[in-house]
mmCIF file of C-alpha atoms in Angstrom:
data_model
loop_
_atom_site.group_PDB
_atom_site.id
_atom_site.type_symbol
_atom_site.label_atom_id
_atom_site.label_comp_id
_atom_site.label_asym_id
_atom_site.label_seq_id
_atom_site.Cartn_x
_atom_site.Cartn_y
_atom_site.Cartn_z
ATOM 1 C CA THR A 1 -0.112 -0.126 -0.221
ATOM 2 C CA GLY A 2 1.107 3.844 -0.550
ATOM 3 C CA VAL A 3 0.427 6.771 0.622
ATOM 4 C CA MET A 4 -1.150 8.843 -1.220
ATOM 5 C CA PHE A 5 -1.027 13.179 -0.801
ATOM 6 C CA GLU A 6 -2.975 16.073 -2.049
ATOM 7 C CA ASP A 7 -0.746 18.517 -3.912
ATOM 8 C CA SER A 8 -1.163 21.215 -1.891
ATOM 9 C CA VAL A 9 0.016 19.190 1.439
ATOM 10 C CA PHE A 10 3.088 17.999 -0.978
ATOM 11 C CA ASP A 11 4.428 20.934 -2.244
ATOM 12 C CA LYS A 12 3.817 22.873 1.550
ATOM 13 C CA ALA A 13 6.197 19.497 2.520
ATOM 14 C CA TRP A 14 8.997 20.383 -0.004
ATOM 15 C CA LEU A 15 8.975 24.216 -0.230
ATOM 16 C CA ALA A 16 9.269 24.153 4.116
ATOM 17 C CA MET A 17 12.914 22.158 3.026
ATOM 18 C CA LEU A 18 14.179 25.314 1.586
ATOM 19 C CA ILE A 19 16.697 27.515 4.237
ATOM 20 C CA ASP A 20 16.704 31.126 4.503
ATOM 21 C CA ILE A 21 19.737 32.361 2.929
ATOM 22 C CA PRO A 22 21.796 34.847 5.259
ATOM 23 C CA GLY A 23 21.611 38.240 4.401
ATOM 24 C CA GLU A 24 25.936 38.578 4.988
ATOM 25 C CA ARG A 25 26.231 35.472 1.835
ATOM 26 C CA ILE A 26 24.367 37.398 -0.789
ATOM 27 C CA GLU A 27 26.796 40.695 0.303
ATOM 28 C CA LEU A 28 29.513 38.718 0.295
ATOM 29 C CA ILE A 29 28.158 37.165 -3.161
ATOM 30 C CA LYS A 30 27.695 40.573 -4.181
ATOM 31 C CA LYS A 31 31.714 41.443 -3.805
ATOM 32 C CA LEU A 32 32.610 38.288 -5.233
ATOM 33 C CA LYS A 33 31.093 39.145 -8.866
ATOM 34 C CA SER A 34 32.780 42.485 -8.978
ATOM 35 C CA LYS A 35 35.859 39.884 -9.840
ATOM 36 C CA PHE A 36 34.116 38.110 -10.724
ATOM 37 C CA ASP A 37 31.461 35.816 -13.340
ATOM 38 C CA LEU A 38 29.447 34.018 -11.121
ATOM 39 C CA TYR A 39 27.183 30.967 -12.347
ATOM 40 C CA ILE A 40 24.557 28.889 -10.187
ATOM 41 C CA LEU A 41 23.731 24.803 -10.651
ATOM 42 C CA SER A 42 21.085 23.778 -8.662
ATOM 43 C CA ASN A 43 19.610 20.424 -7.979
ATOM 44 C CA THR A 44 15.933 21.970 -7.807
ATOM 45 C CA SER A 45 12.638 22.104 -9.133
ATOM 46 C CA ALA A 46 10.384 24.432 -11.116
ATOM 47 C CA LEU A 47 9.131 24.207 -7.983
ATOM 48 C CA HIS A 48 11.401 25.254 -5.809
ATOM 49 C CA THR A 49 13.197 27.813 -8.545
ATOM 50 C CA PRO A 50 10.531 30.986 -8.170
ATOM 51 C CA VAL A 51 9.800 30.581 -3.599
ATOM 52 C CA PHE A 52 14.179 30.121 -3.625
ATOM 53 C CA GLU A 53 14.438 33.299 -6.108
ATOM 54 C CA LYS A 54 11.604 35.222 -3.879
ATOM 55 C CA LEU A 55 14.045 34.488 -0.753
ATOM 56 C CA PHE A 56 16.893 35.811 -1.786
ATOM 57 C CA GLN A 57 15.601 38.838 -3.562
ATOM 58 C CA ARG A 58 14.068 39.592 0.109
ATOM 59 C CA ASN A 59 17.005 38.635 1.798
ATOM 60 C CA GLY A 60 20.321 40.382 -0.494
ATOM 61 C CA GLY A 61 17.883 43.778 -1.962
ATOM 62 C CA ILE A 62 18.959 42.444 -5.752
ATOM 63 C CA SER A 63 17.340 39.146 -7.817
ATOM 64 C CA MET A 64 19.882 36.000 -8.795
ATOM 65 C CA LYS A 65 19.378 36.867 -12.731
ATOM 66 C CA GLU A 66 21.436 40.183 -12.010
ATOM 67 C CA LEU A 67 23.836 38.889 -9.430
ATOM 68 C CA PHE A 68 24.531 35.787 -11.083
ATOM 69 C CA LYS A 69 25.671 35.465 -14.936
ATOM 70 C CA GLU A 70 23.413 32.750 -15.593
ATOM 71 C CA CYS A 71 21.162 30.114 -13.541
ATOM 72 C CA PHE A 72 21.156 26.152 -14.540
ATOM 73 C CA TYR A 73 18.882 24.319 -13.231
ATOM 74 C CA SER A 74 18.541 21.334 -13.178
ATOM 75 C CA HIS A 75 14.987 20.586 -13.938
ATOM 76 C CA GLU A 76 15.558 23.795 -17.120
ATOM 77 C CA ILE A 77 18.692 22.490 -18.791
ATOM 78 C CA GLY A 78 17.434 18.438 -17.349
ATOM 79 C CA TYR A 79 21.140 17.114 -15.956
ATOM 80 C CA HIS A 80 21.725 16.805 -12.143
ATOM 81 C CA LYS A 81 24.736 16.715 -10.124
ATOM 82 C CA PRO A 82 26.787 14.709 -10.317
ATOM 83 C CA ASP A 83 26.196 13.653 -13.125
ATOM 84 C CA ALA A 84 28.956 14.462 -15.759
ATOM 85 C CA GLU A 85 26.520 15.933 -17.836
ATOM 86 C CA ALA A 86 25.257 18.289 -15.886
ATOM 87 C CA TYR A 87 29.235 19.992 -14.996
ATOM 88 C CA LYS A 88 29.532 19.845 -18.583
ATOM 89 C CA TYR A 89 26.691 21.174 -20.493
ATOM 90 C CA VAL A 90 27.668 24.587 -18.016
ATOM 91 C CA LEU A 91 30.925 24.860 -19.039
ATOM 92 C CA GLU A 92 29.610 24.220 -23.034
ATOM 93 C CA ASN A 93 26.766 27.004 -21.824
ATOM 94 C CA ALA A 94 28.407 29.103 -20.373
ATOM 95 C CA GLN A 95 31.634 29.072 -22.172
ATOM 96 C CA ILE A 96 34.629 28.776 -19.200
ATOM 97 C CA GLU A 97 36.804 26.193 -18.396
ATOM 98 C CA ALA A 98 36.632 23.608 -15.703
ATOM 99 C CA LYS A 99 40.187 24.294 -14.714
ATOM 100 C CA GLU A 100 39.663 28.311 -14.139
ATOM 101 C CA THR A 101 36.652 27.180 -12.374
ATOM 102 C CA LEU A 102 35.890 27.840 -8.994
ATOM 103 C CA PHE A 103 33.275 24.975 -8.036
ATOM 104 C CA LEU A 104 32.229 25.225 -3.972
ATOM 105 C CA ASP A 105 29.121 22.975 -3.061
ATOM 106 C CA ASP A 106 27.881 21.064 0.459
ATOM 107 C CA ASN A 107 27.515 18.024 -1.498
ATOM 108 C CA ILE A 108 30.525 16.399 -1.167
ATOM 109 C CA HIS A 109 29.660 14.017 -4.281
ATOM 110 C CA ASN A 110 28.977 17.205 -5.855
ATOM 111 C CA ILE A 111 32.400 18.044 -5.324
ATOM 112 C CA LYS A 112 33.954 14.823 -6.548
ATOM 113 C CA ALA A 113 32.267 14.849 -9.695
ATOM 114 C CA ALA A 114 33.103 18.563 -10.266
ATOM 115 C CA LYS A 115 37.000 17.490 -9.320
ATOM 116 C CA ASP A 116 36.976 14.481 -11.602
ATOM 117 C CA LEU A 117 36.432 17.407 -14.525
ATOM 118 C CA GLY A 118 39.100 19.766 -14.006
ATOM 119 C CA PHE A 119 36.903 21.954 -11.711
ATOM 120 C CA ASN A 120 38.742 23.689 -8.728
ATOM 121 C CA ALA A 121 36.496 22.692 -5.799
ATOM 122 C CA ILE A 122 35.666 24.043 -2.163
ATOM 123 C CA HIS A 123 33.110 21.664 -0.126
ATOM 124 C CA ILE A 124 31.351 23.818 1.569
ATOM 125 C CA ASN A 125 30.427 22.478 5.217
ATOM 126 C CA GLU A 126 30.333 23.572 9.105
ATOM 127 C CA PHE A 127 33.715 24.034 8.884
ATOM 128 C CA HIS A 128 34.753 25.818 5.896
ATOM 129 C CA SER A 129 32.174 27.931 5.059
ATOM 130 C CA LEU A 130 32.097 30.317 2.298
ATOM 131 C CA GLU A 131 32.262 33.496 4.531
ATOM 132 C CA ASN A 132 35.972 32.438 5.348
ATOM 133 C CA LEU A 133 37.474 30.877 3.039
ATOM 134 C CA GLY A 134 39.441 33.930 2.491
ATOM 135 C CA PHE A 135 38.301 35.615 -0.369
ATOM 136 C CA ASN A 136 40.606 38.781 -0.725
ATOM 137 C CA LEU A 137 38.392 41.076 -1.514
#
């Protein structure tokens, strides 16, 4: 036997998984934008994207489309991390090279996949946050 949920119940539970984005992190990303081209590769759904983008805008006072050169969402590009095709899609469409790109992610499997393709990669976690990476800004 299975469990069936109304779409609205499922949608609420799914959206509850999103976390609030700290304003100070967005401020750091704004500073990084002044020196680097920034991209997002996100495993997300059509349901999550508008909510995530709204949270980002509310907390940072800037839209993701303004801050990032391009946002690559898995549900739009047809590939998910850590599949190599997702990274290759970004490289080709952004016209960037893996060896010249720093990839940051909180999932170690995504980090390994990126490194296997030649990216410089840093695993973001409780010991290694974006804020303490030591960017010279």
